[in-house]
Coordinates of C-alpha atoms in Angstrom, one line a residue:
M22 CA -15.4 37.3 93.1
F23 CA -13.7 37.1 96.4
A24 CA -16.3 39.8 97.9
R25 CA -19.2 37.3 96.7
L26 CA -17.3 34.2 98.3
H27 CA -17.0 36.1 101.6
S28 CA -20.6 37.2 101.5
L29 CA -21.7 33.6 100.8
F30 CA -19.2 32.1 103.6
S31 CA -21.0 34.7 106.0
R32 CA -24.4 33.8 104.8
Y33 CA -23.9 30.0 105.2
F34 CA -21.5 29.2 107.7
W35 CA -23.5 29.6 110.9
P36 CA -26.6 27.6 109.4
I37 CA -24.1 24.8 108.3
F38 CA -22.1 25.1 111.6
L39 CA -25.2 24.6 113.7
L40 CA -26.5 21.8 111.5
L41 CA -23.3 20.0 111.8
L42 CA -23.3 20.5 115.7
S43 CA -26.9 19.5 116.1
A44 CA -25.7 16.1 114.0
S45 CA -22.8 15.6 116.2
L46 CA -24.9 15.8 119.4
A47 CA -27.7 13.5 118.0
L48 CA -24.8 11.1 117.5
L49 CA -23.4 11.5 120.6
L50 CA -26.8 10.8 122.5
W51 CA -27.8 8.2 120.2
T52 CA -24.4 6.2 120.9
V53 CA -24.7 6.5 124.8
R54 CA -27.5 6.9 127.0
P55 CA -28.3 10.7 127.4
E56 CA -27.9 10.6 131.1
D57 CA -24.4 9.1 130.6
V58 CA -23.1 11.8 128.3
T59 CA -20.4 13.4 130.2
Y60 CA -19.4 17.1 130.5
A61 CA -16.2 16.7 128.6
E62 CA -17.7 14.8 125.6
M63 CA -20.4 17.7 125.5
A64 CA -17.6 20.4 125.4
C65 CA -15.6 18.6 122.5
T66 CA -18.9 18.2 120.7
F67 CA -19.9 21.9 120.9
E68 CA -16.4 22.7 119.3
E69 CA -17.2 20.2 116.5
R70 CA -14.1 17.9 117.8
D71 CA -13.7 14.1 118.5
P72 CA -16.1 13.7 121.7
W73 CA -13.0 12.6 123.6
C74 CA -10.7 15.5 122.5
V75 CA -9.7 16.7 126.1
D76 CA -7.1 14.3 126.2
S77 CA -5.2 15.9 123.4
V78 CA -5.3 19.2 125.0
P79 CA -2.0 20.3 126.7
A80 CA -3.6 22.8 129.1
W81 CA -6.1 20.0 130.1
R82 CA -3.5 17.5 130.9
E83 CA -1.2 19.9 132.6
G84 CA -4.0 21.1 135.1
L85 CA -5.0 17.4 136.0
A86 CA -1.4 16.7 136.7
F87 CA -1.3 19.5 138.7
Y88 CA -4.5 18.7 140.7
D89 CA -3.0 15.3 141.3
S90 CA 0.1 16.7 142.5
S91 CA -1.6 19.1 144.9
L92 CA -3.7 16.3 146.3
S93 CA -0.9 14.1 146.9
V94 CA 0.7 16.7 149.2
T95 CA -2.3 18.6 150.9
H96 CA -4.9 15.4 150.8
D97 CA -7.5 18.5 150.6
T98 CA -9.8 17.9 147.6
L99 CA -11.7 21.2 147.6
G100 CA -8.3 23.3 148.1
S101 CA -6.6 21.5 145.4
L102 CA -9.9 22.1 143.0
K103 CA -9.8 25.6 143.9
S104 CA -6.1 25.9 143.3
L105 CA -6.4 24.3 140.0
L106 CA -9.3 26.7 138.9
W107 CA -8.0 30.0 140.4
E108 CA -4.2 29.6 140.6
F109 CA -3.0 27.0 138.1
W110 CA -5.2 27.9 135.1
N111 CA -6.0 31.4 136.6
I112 CA -9.3 31.9 135.1
E113 CA -10.5 35.2 135.4
F114 CA -14.1 36.8 135.5
A115 CA -14.8 38.0 131.8
G116 CA -17.1 40.9 133.3
A117 CA -20.8 41.2 133.1
G118 CA -23.0 41.8 130.2
E119 CA -21.7 40.3 126.7
G120 CA -18.4 39.5 127.7
A121 CA -19.8 36.7 130.2
V122 CA -21.8 35.1 127.3
A123 CA -19.5 35.2 124.5
H124 CA -18.3 32.0 123.0
D125 CA -14.7 32.3 124.3
A126 CA -16.3 33.0 127.9
V127 CA -18.7 29.9 127.6
L128 CA -17.2 27.2 126.0
P129 CA -14.8 25.4 128.4
L130 CA -12.0 24.5 125.8
R131 CA -12.1 28.2 124.8
V132 CA -11.9 29.3 128.3
L133 CA -8.7 27.0 128.7
E134 CA -7.1 29.2 126.2
T135 CA -8.4 32.6 127.1
R136 CA -8.2 32.1 131.0
R137 CA -11.3 34.4 131.1
S138 CA -15.0 33.1 131.6
G139 CA -18.5 34.0 132.9
C140 CA -20.1 31.8 135.4
L141 CA -21.1 29.1 133.0
G142 CA -17.9 28.4 131.0
L143 CA -15.8 28.2 134.5
A144 CA -18.7 25.8 136.0
W145 CA -18.5 23.8 133.1
L146 CA -14.8 23.4 133.1
A147 CA -14.9 22.7 136.9
M148 CA -17.4 20.1 136.1
M149 CA -15.1 18.2 133.7
A150 CA -12.0 18.4 136.3
A151 CA -14.8 17.0 138.7
E152 CA -15.9 14.0 136.6
A153 CA -12.2 13.3 135.7
R154 CA -11.1 13.0 139.3
Q155 CA -14.4 11.9 141.0
I156 CA -14.7 15.0 142.8
P157 CA -18.3 15.6 144.4
L158 CA -19.0 18.8 142.7
Q159 CA -22.5 20.0 141.2
A160 CA -23.4 22.9 139.3
I161 CA -26.4 24.6 140.5
L162 CA -28.8 26.8 138.8
L163 CA -30.0 30.1 139.8
P164 CA -31.9 33.1 137.8
G165 CA -29.5 33.9 135.2
H166 CA -26.5 32.4 137.1
V167 CA -24.7 29.2 137.9
F168 CA -22.5 28.3 140.9
L169 CA -20.7 25.5 142.1
R170 CA -21.3 23.1 145.3
Y171 CA -18.6 20.8 146.7
A172 CA -20.8 18.2 148.4
P173 CA -18.7 15.4 150.2
A174 CA -20.9 12.7 151.5
G175 CA -21.4 13.1 155.5
K176 CA -20.0 16.7 155.4
P177 CA -21.5 20.2 154.9
P178 CA -21.7 21.3 151.3
V179 CA -19.6 24.4 150.3
N180 CA -20.7 26.8 147.8
L181 CA -18.2 28.3 145.3
E182 CA -19.1 31.5 143.5
P183 CA -17.2 31.2 139.8
N184 CA -17.3 34.9 139.2
R185 CA -15.4 35.6 142.6
R186 CA -12.6 33.1 142.6
G187 CA -14.4 30.4 144.6
Y188 CA -15.9 32.7 147.3
S189 CA -18.4 30.9 149.4
Y190 CA -22.1 32.4 149.6
T191 CA -24.6 30.5 151.8
D192 CA -27.7 29.4 149.9
D193 CA -29.8 32.0 151.9
E194 CA -27.4 34.6 150.5
Y195 CA -27.9 33.6 147.0
R196 CA -31.7 33.6 147.4
E197 CA -31.2 37.1 148.8
K198 CA -29.1 38.2 145.8
Y199 CA -31.2 36.7 143.0
R200 CA -34.7 37.1 144.9
D201 CA -35.8 39.8 141.9
G202 CA -34.8 37.2 139.2
N203 CA -37.0 35.0 137.3
W204 CA -37.4 31.9 139.3
S205 CA -38.6 28.7 137.4
G206 CA -38.5 26.1 140.3
L207 CA -35.3 24.8 138.7
E208 CA -33.0 26.5 141.1
F209 CA -30.7 24.9 143.8
K210 CA -31.1 21.5 141.7
P211 CA -27.8 19.8 140.3
L212 CA -27.5 20.1 136.5
G213 CA -26.4 17.5 134.4
A214 CA -24.2 17.7 131.2
R215 CA -27.0 18.2 128.8
E216 CA -28.7 20.9 131.0
L217 CA -25.5 22.8 131.4
A218 CA -24.6 22.7 127.6
G219 CA -28.4 23.8 126.9
L220 CA -27.9 26.7 129.1
A221 CA -24.5 27.6 127.0
A222 CA -26.5 27.4 123.8
F223 CA -29.2 29.6 125.6
D224 CA -26.5 32.1 126.4
I225 CA -24.9 32.2 123.0
G226 CA -28.4 32.6 121.6
N227 CA -29.1 35.5 123.8
L228 CA -25.7 37.1 122.6
Y229 CA -27.5 37.2 119.0
L230 CA -31.0 38.2 120.0
D231 CA -30.6 41.8 119.2
S232 CA -28.3 41.6 116.1
D233 CA -28.8 38.3 114.3
V234 CA -32.3 36.9 115.0
S235 CA -32.1 33.9 112.8
R236 CA -28.6 33.1 114.6
A237 CA -30.1 33.4 117.7
L238 CA -33.1 31.1 116.8
R239 CA -30.7 28.3 115.6
W240 CA -28.9 28.7 119.2
Y241 CA -32.4 28.3 121.1
R242 CA -33.5 25.4 118.9
L243 CA -30.4 23.7 119.9
A244 CA -30.9 24.9 123.7
D245 CA -34.4 23.4 123.9
D246 CA -33.3 19.7 122.4
L247 CA -31.0 19.7 125.4
F248 CA -32.8 21.6 128.2
P249 CA -36.4 21.4 127.4
A250 CA -37.4 22.3 131.0
Y251 CA -35.8 25.6 130.9
P252 CA -38.5 28.4 130.5
G253 CA -36.2 31.0 129.5
I254 CA -35.5 29.4 126.1
G255 CA -39.2 29.3 125.0
V256 CA -39.6 33.0 126.4
N257 CA -36.6 34.2 124.4
R258 CA -37.3 32.3 121.3
E259 CA -40.9 33.9 120.9
I260 CA -39.0 37.2 121.3
A261 CA -36.6 36.5 118.3
K262 CA -39.7 35.0 116.2
S263 CA -41.6 38.6 116.8
R264 CA -38.5 40.4 115.4
L265 CA -38.3 38.3 112.1
P266 CA -39.2 40.2 109.0
D267 CA -42.5 39.3 107.7
H268 CA -41.3 37.9 104.6
L269 CA -39.2 35.2 106.5

């Protein structure tokens, strides 16, 4: 009996989870204007929590207190943000490949627990801190990558590489590093909370593309709902569909 229950749980957990997640996102986007959805609300919704759950996360509260203390002493917004991410929270790069797109490395509340992340998870967490403290920070898209840009009014912007503890590449250096990638025309444009969450759903879908096609397709559908302009979603969704058994 327990084996049968386990089989049923394994079979229906992800369809039900993604159905509930889609419903939660629909409710969130229905109750506020889509452009007003925050990075924190998206993070909580992806974890099937209350949209304002971050205030109950101790590591989050402690991190903002650290940032406030650092800023009051140094008056250095960028330095305080970097200290928060790579000293106080001490977020480490989870490595290339599947490690960077696993749930624990993509979803920011899990990143706070594991202290390991890919570029997207750290960028999402950084944008949550930025919106909480009105820091002029942007998440910028590249082919298969996201980096951060600190852009205060009247001053030159500073790029921050999530996978190298805030190392600063120039835009030209990024263009050279990613010149062989699949450029979509969306690069170097700031991402909103919906788009960043859509990329997270896309990355998670990619994680299952070779092992669980049906689950990958569910994540791609969610990604398309959030970031329909991103062409990679449609491309990978068609790949997934081509791998479905004929009877499905």
